[in-house]
Amino acid sequence: MVSNLVKIIKDEFKNMILDKGVATIMVAGIFLYSILYTIPYHNHIVREVPVGIINNDNSALSREIVRELDTSEYIKIKTQPVDLETAKKQYYKDEIKAFIVISKDFERDIKRNKGSFITAYTDSAFLTVYKQIATGINEVINTKNNTLIIGSYMKQGMSKIQAKNTKIPFEFINIPLYNPVGSYQNYIYPLVLIMILHQTMLIGIGMICGMLREKMRGTTIRTHKGKAEYIKIEKFCKFSDNSAEIVLGKSLAHVALYLVYSFLYFLIYPPLVTYQMTYKIISLLLILIPFLFSVSFLAQALIYFYKTRESALFIYIPSSVPIVFLLGFIWPNEAINPILRLFATCIPAVPGADALVKINQMGADFFQVHNDFWILILQCLLYYSIACWGLNRQIRKVR
Amino acid sequence: MKGFINVFKREFNIIRHKPFILFITLVYPLFFTLIIIWTFISGTAINLPTAVLDENNSDVSRALIRTVNSTRTVNIKYKLSNIKEGYDLIRNGKIYALLVIPRDFKSDLNMSKQPKIVCYYNNQMILTGGLISKDIQAAISGLTKSNINLISIDERVKSNPYLNYSYFLTYAGIAHVFQVFAVLLSVWSIGIEFRQGSTKEWLHTADNSIVSAVFGKLSLYFLILTILITCSYIFYVVFCTAPFEGSIFYTFIGACAFIFAYQMMGLLFIALLANLRFAFSLGSVYVSLGFTFAGMTYPAFAMPLAARIYSSFLPVRPFVNLIVNQALRDIPVIYDIKYLVWILTISLLGVSSLPLLKKKVLNEELWYQI
């Protein structure tokens, strides 16, 4: 039993590393994807969104506001169009993402204590960009308001402290946790790494199974020497007919290889790629191991669908983005339909990413994510049974 | 033309007997489209669980909590007695934000001592955290009596006034699903001829014209995918009442160009590599990076130069611009023509690889490779 298992593990390692097609995914892909994904978020946050400003007042105060808006880290005054039509055209051409209008007599109205306004034409289709513009404008105008009003109170005879307390009776402090600067690298990259582990493992295993099934049916393959040869194998696994043993042996090989990758991703990458990590190794392992087993068993459970070597690519590549949406980080779980949530819970990446991000980025302990752990254990049991049953059918078919 | 029709018929007969490919072409794209629509169907995120630690417990602090609770995004689910509970709740994802009102809030307020209200929020989830903290801040600053401001901001949101991010994500998500299928199917349908050693027979069916051979084959998938993507968007707009302001016709042309451009990229990969497996791997890298690099979660203009260059070779970037402009921004078509030109320019890359493919099609040594 044990000697068989060792042979199966060795054989599966060969499949993963020596088969060029599989190695492209399960070895090269691991490095390639993780390195490529560091590029887009390299700047961490969206700064200096280009906006236009129409200054109809052209007073000292209005020019001051233009200057202050321009120095805000969120936005950059890229153009100063003369009228609304020009501004609109620039917006249509995508030269600016929004535009601001300062009304005529702006300064005069303020000086007479009448109050005035600026008009911000924004575009919220793309929320990430909108958020920066809105924050930038709000910050600048709020600060300006406070100085103006405190100044006018002081003119009425209040002391500076009195004036400040009247304008701002209490302070409101927003404290962002876990990702203080709002870095997109911190936000997306950990999810991307988990998805790379998940997807490459599913595809790789699918390719191995697909190839074996193709060979069982008989297929022509060009060998290393360049000769086309007809190959037909009799057995799915050379060393055993016991599906429980085969599935377990294969998955041990997958998990061993992917644990190495996980160490790379979660222990070595963080300082290199600069993303946040808490290094709670024990909690991490307690989630990582059932997660990787669950992925391996799931991949093997779907053996029926891998008719050919390429089938797995067709099955899994389109699923990446929809799965990312369901992880609960892009879109809050509370806003996702409960039935769809239940469906999503069957995907190992969903409880996996939830627990791993909470441990790795938010500093949760194992007992705070034990729900996810039990879901992963249930998945393991379920997919292991299906994988054994499915493989049995494949083995029987040949006999 | 006869060759074109013969290849078209031949391709139809090939996939007719392949239930797996039929499933991948006809059902699978719709499955993922529906999943994406379903994910975002609720629109804006509302009633996100929040906790409050009210150490003051006065009429003033309670009024403040009521105001916060009445905002759309916030649902005060927990009233806590110590801060540690709050940290734990945030950490295990039970709440997104924690509002802390200090013990002497009311008396400090009366004595003009400027007490501090603190709102901790989970910024690991940037979008959700940002939304909730912004709303809490707005609700609270609206409370201050002396909130007379000299300068007010009159905000006119030109598109999507409800700040509903789901529209953008759904429109972009559907485009992403179809780019994957356009590339993979085009790589597969040509690559399988190399894998099975039938390239010569295929070319022969096309009367030895590589143009008829390729376009006869790809036009079948082009037809299917354009019909499916059109139906997907129509379904989203009509049955899910998503906004669509602009030109339907122009968007349709854009969608056709989009599918075509990705098919041409698939053609380019297989012409370069003449190996089903390699081309498949290259195609998968290309499409999987697509969503991120095209700037769906983080805008392309904020990326480093290398990423921007790469993203300009992704038809999904101009296409999402085009469809979002037409659907949500109501931008006149004339300003969107550049996106169509952009998409078609990318597709020229694939078209120009046809002579190369012809050479490889005639080379029997490239058969049966795995």
mmCIF file with all atom_site columns, N, CA, C and O in Angstrom, chain A residues 335-371:
data_model
loop_
_atom_site.group_PDB
_atom_site.id
_atom_site.type_symbol
_atom_site.label_atom_id
_atom_site.label_alt_id
_atom_site.label_comp_id
_atom_site.label_asym_id
_atom_site.label_entity_id
_atom_site.label_seq_id
_atom_site.pdbx_PDB_ins_code
_atom_site.Cartn_x
_atom_site.Cartn_y
_atom_site.Cartn_z
_atom_site.occupancy
_atom_site.B_iso_or_equiv
_atom_site.pdbx_formal_charge
_atom_site.auth_seq_id
_atom_site.auth_comp_id
_atom_site.auth_asym_id
_atom_site.auth_atom_id
_atom_site.pdbx_PDB_model_num
ATOM 1   N N  . ALA A 1 335 ? -24.086 41.608 -0.470 1.00 0.00 ? 335 ALA A N  1
ATOM 2   C CA . ALA A 1 335 ? -24.830 42.062 -1.645 1.00 0.00 ? 335 ALA A CA 1
ATOM 3   C C  . ALA A 1 335 ? -25.001 40.955 -2.678 1.00 0.00 ? 335 ALA A C  1
ATOM 4   O O  . ALA A 1 335 ? -25.569 41.177 -3.735 1.00 0.00 ? 335 ALA A O  1
ATOM 5   N N  . ILE A 1 336 ? -24.488 39.763 -2.371 1.00 0.00 ? 336 ILE A N  1
ATOM 6   C CA . ILE A 1 336 ? -24.608 38.659 -3.324 1.00 0.00 ? 336 ILE A CA 1
ATOM 7   C C  . ILE A 1 336 ? -25.770 37.756 -2.915 1.00 0.00 ? 336 ILE A C  1
ATOM 8   O O  . ILE A 1 336 ? -25.942 37.443 -1.737 1.00 0.00 ? 336 ILE A O  1
ATOM 9   N N  . ASN A 1 337 ? -26.547 37.357 -3.888 1.00 0.00 ? 337 ASN A N  1
ATOM 10  C CA . ASN A 1 337 ? -27.702 36.490 -3.653 1.00 0.00 ? 337 ASN A CA 1
ATOM 11  C C  . ASN A 1 337 ? -27.311 35.225 -2.858 1.00 0.00 ? 337 ASN A C  1
ATOM 12  O O  . ASN A 1 337 ? -26.319 34.580 -3.168 1.00 0.00 ? 337 ASN A O  1
ATOM 13  N N  . PRO A 1 338 ? -28.090 34.872 -1.817 1.00 0.00 ? 338 PRO A N  1
ATOM 14  C CA . PRO A 1 338 ? -27.714 33.734 -0.954 1.00 0.00 ? 338 PRO A CA 1
ATOM 15  C C  . PRO A 1 338 ? -27.563 32.411 -1.701 1.00 0.00 ? 338 PRO A C  1
ATOM 16  O O  . PRO A 1 338 ? -26.687 31.606 -1.347 1.00 0.00 ? 338 PRO A O  1
ATOM 17  N N  . ILE A 1 339 ? -28.379 32.187 -2.723 1.00 0.00 ? 339 ILE A N  1
ATOM 18  C CA . ILE A 1 339 ? -28.257 30.928 -3.459 1.00 0.00 ? 339 ILE A CA 1
ATOM 19  C C  . ILE A 1 339 ? -26.925 30.888 -4.206 1.00 0.00 ? 339 ILE A C  1
ATOM 20  O O  . ILE A 1 339 ? -26.210 29.885 -4.206 1.00 0.00 ? 339 ILE A O  1
ATOM 21  N N  . LEU A 1 340 ? -26.586 32.027 -4.806 1.00 0.00 ? 340 LEU A N  1
ATOM 22  C CA . LEU A 1 340 ? -25.315 32.116 -5.503 1.00 0.00 ? 340 LEU A CA 1
ATOM 23  C C  . LEU A 1 340 ? -24.160 31.977 -4.514 1.00 0.00 ? 340 LEU A C  1
ATOM 24  O O  . LEU A 1 340 ? -23.133 31.363 -4.808 1.00 0.00 ? 340 LEU A O  1
ATOM 25  N N  . ARG A 1 341 ? -24.324 32.522 -3.307 1.00 0.00 ? 341 ARG A N  1
ATOM 26  C CA . ARG A 1 341 ? -23.308 32.406 -2.256 1.00 0.00 ? 341 ARG A CA 1
ATOM 27  C C  . ARG A 1 341 ? -23.072 30.937 -1.927 1.00 0.00 ? 341 ARG A C  1
ATOM 28  O O  . ARG A 1 341 ? -21.947 30.498 -1.780 1.00 0.00 ? 341 ARG A O  1
ATOM 29  N N  . LEU A 1 342 ? -24.165 30.201 -1.833 1.00 0.00 ? 342 LEU A N  1
ATOM 30  C CA . LEU A 1 342 ? -24.063 28.787 -1.492 1.00 0.00 ? 342 LEU A CA 1
ATOM 31  C C  . LEU A 1 342 ? -23.297 28.042 -2.577 1.00 0.00 ? 342 LEU A C  1
ATOM 32  O O  . LEU A 1 342 ? -22.407 27.236 -2.305 1.00 0.00 ? 342 LEU A O  1
ATOM 33  N N  . PHE A 1 343 ? -23.631 28.365 -3.820 1.00 0.00 ? 343 PHE A N  1
ATOM 34  C CA . PHE A 1 343 ? -22.936 27.770 -4.955 1.00 0.00 ? 343 PHE A CA 1
ATOM 35  C C  . PHE A 1 343 ? -21.446 28.111 -4.889 1.00 0.00 ? 343 PHE A C  1
ATOM 36  O O  . PHE A 1 343 ? -20.578 27.258 -5.083 1.00 0.00 ? 343 PHE A O  1
ATOM 37  N N  . ALA A 1 344 ? -21.161 29.381 -4.587 1.00 0.00 ? 344 ALA A N  1
ATOM 38  C CA . ALA A 1 344 ? -19.766 29.835 -4.543 1.00 0.00 ? 344 ALA A CA 1
ATOM 39  C C  . ALA A 1 344 ? -18.993 29.131 -3.431 1.00 0.00 ? 344 ALA A C  1
ATOM 40  O O  . ALA A 1 344 ? -17.799 28.866 -3.570 1.00 0.00 ? 344 ALA A O  1
ATOM 41  N N  . THR A 1 345 ? -19.696 28.812 -2.338 1.00 0.00 ? 345 THR A N  1
ATOM 42  C CA . THR A 1 345 ? -19.016 28.168 -1.218 1.00 0.00 ? 345 THR A CA 1
ATOM 43  C C  . THR A 1 345 ? -18.446 26.803 -1.604 1.00 0.00 ? 345 THR A C  1
ATOM 44  O O  . THR A 1 345 ? -17.543 26.297 -0.954 1.00 0.00 ? 345 THR A O  1
ATOM 45  N N  . CYS A 1 346 ? -18.974 26.216 -2.664 1.00 0.00 ? 346 CYS A N  1
ATOM 46  C CA . CYS A 1 346 ? -18.456 24.916 -3.111 1.00 0.00 ? 346 CYS A CA 1
ATOM 47  C C  . CYS A 1 346 ? -17.108 25.045 -3.822 1.00 0.00 ? 346 CYS A C  1
ATOM 48  O O  . CYS A 1 346 ? -16.439 24.048 -4.069 1.00 0.00 ? 346 CYS A O  1
ATOM 49  N N  . ILE A 1 347 ? -16.722 26.267 -4.195 1.00 0.00 ? 347 ILE A N  1
ATOM 50  C CA . ILE A 1 347 ? -15.444 26.458 -4.882 1.00 0.00 ? 347 ILE A CA 1
ATOM 51  C C  . ILE A 1 347 ? -14.370 26.656 -3.819 1.00 0.00 ? 347 ILE A C  1
ATOM 52  O O  . ILE A 1 347 ? -14.497 27.549 -2.979 1.00 0.00 ? 347 ILE A O  1
ATOM 53  N N  . PRO A 1 348 ? -13.319 25.833 -3.813 1.00 0.00 ? 348 PRO A N  1
ATOM 54  C CA . PRO A 1 348 ? -12.316 25.941 -2.750 1.00 0.00 ? 348 PRO A CA 1
ATOM 55  C C  . PRO A 1 348 ? -11.745 27.354 -2.589 1.00 0.00 ? 348 PRO A C  1
ATOM 56  O O  . PRO A 1 348 ? -11.443 27.778 -1.479 1.00 0.00 ? 348 PRO A O  1
ATOM 57  N N  . ALA A 1 349 ? -11.620 28.097 -3.699 1.00 0.00 ? 349 ALA A N  1
ATOM 58  C CA . ALA A 1 349 ? -11.018 29.433 -3.604 1.00 0.00 ? 349 ALA A CA 1
ATOM 59  C C  . ALA A 1 349 ? -11.841 30.369 -2.728 1.00 0.00 ? 349 ALA A C  1
ATOM 60  O O  . ALA A 1 349 ? -11.288 31.305 -2.145 1.00 0.00 ? 349 ALA A O  1
ATOM 61  N N  . VAL A 1 350 ? -13.145 30.134 -2.620 1.00 0.00 ? 350 VAL A N  1
ATOM 62  C CA . VAL A 1 350 ? -13.983 31.092 -1.899 1.00 0.00 ? 350 VAL A CA 1
ATOM 63  C C  . VAL A 1 350 ? -13.721 31.050 -0.379 1.00 0.00 ? 350 VAL A C  1
ATOM 64  O O  . VAL A 1 350 ? -13.295 32.058 0.187  1.00 0.00 ? 350 VAL A O  1
ATOM 65  N N  . PRO A 1 351 ? -13.903 29.875 0.287  1.00 0.00 ? 351 PRO A N  1
ATOM 66  C CA . PRO A 1 351 ? -13.496 29.867 1.696  1.00 0.00 ? 351 PRO A CA 1
ATOM 67  C C  . PRO A 1 351 ? -11.981 30.035 1.853  1.00 0.00 ? 351 PRO A C  1
ATOM 68  O O  . PRO A 1 351 ? -11.519 30.646 2.813  1.00 0.00 ? 351 PRO A O  1
ATOM 69  N N  . GLY A 1 352 ? -11.214 29.527 0.891  1.00 0.00 ? 352 GLY A N  1
ATOM 70  C CA . GLY A 1 352 ? -9.755  29.616 0.959  1.00 0.00 ? 352 GLY A CA 1
ATOM 71  C C  . GLY A 1 352 ? -9.286  31.059 0.995  1.00 0.00 ? 352 GLY A C  1
ATOM 72  O O  . GLY A 1 352 ? -8.539  31.462 1.897  1.00 0.00 ? 352 GLY A O  1
ATOM 73  N N  . ALA A 1 353 ? -9.738  31.849 0.039  1.00 0.00 ? 353 ALA A N  1
ATOM 74  C CA . ALA A 1 353 ? -9.297  33.250 -0.021 1.00 0.00 ? 353 ALA A CA 1
ATOM 75  C C  . ALA A 1 353 ? -9.802  34.013 1.196  1.00 0.00 ? 353 ALA A C  1
ATOM 76  O O  . ALA A 1 353 ? -9.092  34.837 1.767  1.00 0.00 ? 353 ALA A O  1
ATOM 77  N N  . ASP A 1 354 ? -11.027 33.739 1.600  1.00 0.00 ? 354 ASP A N  1
ATOM 78  C CA . ASP A 1 354 ? -11.591 34.434 2.751  1.00 0.00 ? 354 ASP A CA 1
ATOM 79  C C  . ASP A 1 354 ? -10.687 34.239 3.974  1.00 0.00 ? 354 ASP A C  1
ATOM 80  O O  . ASP A 1 354 ? -10.288 35.200 4.628  1.00 0.00 ? 354 ASP A O  1
ATOM 81  N N  . ALA A 1 355 ? -10.350 32.975 4.242  1.00 0.00 ? 355 ALA A N  1
ATOM 82  C CA . ALA A 1 355 ? -9.541  32.686 5.422  1.00 0.00 ? 355 ALA A CA 1
ATOM 83  C C  . ALA A 1 355 ? -8.110  33.183 5.250  1.00 0.00 ? 355 ALA A C  1
ATOM 84  O O  . ALA A 1 355 ? -7.541  33.779 6.163  1.00 0.00 ? 355 ALA A O  1
ATOM 85  N N  . LEU A 1 356 ? -7.539  32.964 4.085  1.00 0.00 ? 356 LEU A N  1
ATOM 86  C CA . LEU A 1 356 ? -6.129  33.333 3.899  1.00 0.00 ? 356 LEU A CA 1
ATOM 87  C C  . LEU A 1 356 ? -5.928  34.848 3.974  1.00 0.00 ? 356 LEU A C  1
ATOM 88  O O  . LEU A 1 356 ? -4.973  35.312 4.586  1.00 0.00 ? 356 LEU A O  1
ATOM 89  N N  . VAL A 1 357 ? -6.833  35.622 3.383  1.00 0.00 ? 357 VAL A N  1
ATOM 90  C CA . VAL A 1 357 ? -6.672  37.075 3.455  1.00 0.00 ? 357 VAL A CA 1
ATOM 91  C C  . VAL A 1 357 ? -6.857  37.551 4.895  1.00 0.00 ? 357 VAL A C  1
ATOM 92  O O  . VAL A 1 357 ? -6.124  38.406 5.380  1.00 0.00 ? 357 VAL A O  1
ATOM 93  N N  . LYS A 1 358 ? -7.829  36.946 5.593  1.00 0.00 ? 358 LYS A N  1
ATOM 94  C CA . LYS A 1 358 ? -8.045  37.364 6.978  1.00 0.00 ? 358 LYS A CA 1
ATOM 95  C C  . LYS A 1 358 ? -6.816  37.038 7.843  1.00 0.00 ? 358 LYS A C  1
ATOM 96  O O  . LYS A 1 358 ? -6.436  37.818 8.713  1.00 0.00 ? 358 LYS A O  1
ATOM 97  N N  . ILE A 1 359 ? -6.200  35.885 7.607  1.00 0.00 ? 359 ILE A N  1
ATOM 98  C CA . ILE A 1 359 ? -5.018  35.537 8.390  1.00 0.00 ? 359 ILE A CA 1
ATOM 99  C C  . ILE A 1 359 ? -3.812  36.360 7.935  1.00 0.00 ? 359 ILE A C  1
ATOM 100 O O  . ILE A 1 359 ? -3.142  37.003 8.730  1.00 0.00 ? 359 ILE A O  1
ATOM 101 N N  . ASN A 1 360 ? -3.566  36.371 6.642  1.00 0.00 ? 360 ASN A N  1
ATOM 102 C CA . ASN A 1 360 ? -2.330  36.965 6.123  1.00 0.00 ? 360 ASN A CA 1
ATOM 103 C C  . ASN A 1 360 ? -2.339  38.480 6.151  1.00 0.00 ? 360 ASN A C  1
ATOM 104 O O  . ASN A 1 360 ? -1.328  39.111 6.419  1.00 0.00 ? 360 ASN A O  1
ATOM 105 N N  . GLN A 1 361 ? -3.460  39.089 5.799  1.00 0.00 ? 361 GLN A N  1
ATOM 106 C CA . GLN A 1 361 ? -3.466  40.540 5.691  1.00 0.00 ? 361 GLN A CA 1
ATOM 107 C C  . GLN A 1 361 ? -4.123  41.212 6.895  1.00 0.00 ? 361 GLN A C  1
ATOM 108 O O  . GLN A 1 361 ? -3.741  42.291 7.282  1.00 0.00 ? 361 GLN A O  1
ATOM 109 N N  . MET A 1 362 ? -5.153  40.572 7.467  1.00 0.00 ? 362 MET A N  1
ATOM 110 C CA . MET A 1 362 ? -5.878  41.239 8.535  1.00 0.00 ? 362 MET A CA 1
ATOM 111 C C  . MET A 1 362 ? -5.482  40.734 9.922  1.00 0.00 ? 362 MET A C  1
ATOM 112 O O  . MET A 1 362 ? -5.993  41.217 10.930 1.00 0.00 ? 362 MET A O  1
ATOM 113 N N  . GLY A 1 363 ? -4.593  39.750 9.963  1.00 0.00 ? 363 GLY A N  1
ATOM 114 C CA . GLY A 1 363 ? -4.082  39.297 11.245 1.00 0.00 ? 363 GLY A CA 1
ATOM 115 C C  . GLY A 1 363 ? -5.043  38.475 12.082 1.00 0.00 ? 363 GLY A C  1
ATOM 116 O O  . GLY A 1 363 ? -4.935  38.449 13.306 1.00 0.00 ? 363 GLY A O  1
ATOM 117 N N  . ALA A 1 364 ? -5.984  37.793 11.446 1.00 0.00 ? 364 ALA A N  1
ATOM 118 C CA . ALA A 1 364 ? -6.903  36.947 12.212 1.00 0.00 ? 364 ALA A CA 1
ATOM 119 C C  . ALA A 1 364 ? -6.174  35.683 12.669 1.00 0.00 ? 364 ALA A C  1
ATOM 120 O O  . ALA A 1 364 ? -5.179  35.274 12.076 1.00 0.00 ? 364 ALA A O  1
ATOM 121 N N  . ASP A 1 365 ? -6.674  35.089 13.769 1.00 0.00 ? 365 ASP A N  1
ATOM 122 C CA . ASP A 1 365 ? -6.131  33.803 14.213 1.00 0.00 ? 365 ASP A CA 1
ATOM 123 C C  . ASP A 1 365 ? -6.970  32.699 13.616 1.00 0.00 ? 365 ASP A C  1
ATOM 124 O O  . ASP A 1 365 ? -8.065  32.933 13.130 1.00 0.00 ? 365 ASP A O  1
ATOM 125 N N  . PHE A 1 366 ? -6.439  31.482 13.741 1.00 0.00 ? 366 PHE A N  1
ATOM 126 C CA . PHE A 1 366 ? -7.143  30.351 13.153 1.00 0.00 ? 366 PHE A CA 1
ATOM 127 C C  . PHE A 1 366 ? -8.582  30.253 13.655 1.00 0.00 ? 366 PHE A C  1
ATOM 128 O O  . PHE A 1 366 ? -9.509  30.059 12.871 1.00 0.00 ? 366 PHE A O  1
ATOM 129 N N  . PHE A 1 367 ? -8.771  30.425 14.980 1.00 0.00 ? 367 PHE A N  1
ATOM 130 C CA . PHE A 1 367 ? -10.128 30.211 15.507 1.00 0.00 ? 367 PHE A CA 1
ATOM 131 C C  . PHE A 1 367 ? -11.119 31.262 14.999 1.00 0.00 ? 367 PHE A C  1
ATOM 132 O O  . PHE A 1 367 ? -12.321 31.068 15.062 1.00 0.00 ? 367 PHE A O  1
ATOM 133 N N  . GLN A 1 368 ? -10.602 32.374 14.475 1.00 0.00 ? 368 GLN A N  1
ATOM 134 C CA . GLN A 1 368 ? -11.523 33.378 13.923 1.00 0.00 ? 368 GLN A CA 1
ATOM 135 C C  . GLN A 1 368 ? -11.992 33.027 12.514 1.00 0.00 ? 368 GLN A C  1
ATOM 136 O O  . GLN A 1 368 ? -12.924 33.627 12.003 1.00 0.00 ? 368 GLN A O  1
ATOM 137 N N  . VAL A 1 369 ? -11.308 32.077 11.900 1.00 0.00 ? 369 VAL A N  1
ATOM 138 C CA . VAL A 1 369 ? -11.723 31.683 10.552 1.00 0.00 ? 369 VAL A CA 1
ATOM 139 C C  . VAL A 1 369 ? -12.075 30.193 10.508 1.00 0.00 ? 369 VAL A C  1
ATOM 140 O O  . VAL A 1 369 ? -12.018 29.568 9.461  1.00 0.00 ? 369 VAL A O  1
ATOM 141 N N  . HIS A 1 370 ? -12.403 29.621 11.668 1.00 0.00 ? 370 HIS A N  1
ATOM 142 C CA . HIS A 1 370 ? -12.609 28.175 11.692 1.00 0.00 ? 370 HIS A CA 1
ATOM 143 C C  . HIS A 1 370 ? -13.785 27.733 10.822 1.00 0.00 ? 370 HIS A C  1
ATOM 144 O O  . HIS A 1 370 ? -13.812 26.607 10.339 1.00 0.00 ? 370 HIS A O  1
ATOM 145 N N  . ASN A 1 371 ? -14.731 28.641 10.573 1.00 0.00 ? 371 ASN A N  1
ATOM 146 C CA . ASN A 1 371 ? -15.835 28.310 9.656  1.00 0.00 ? 371 ASN A CA 1
ATOM 147 C C  . ASN A 1 371 ? -15.308 27.889 8.291  1.00 0.00 ? 371 ASN A C  1
ATOM 148 O O  . ASN A 1 371 ? -15.733 26.891 7.720  1.00 0.00 ? 371 ASN A O  1
#
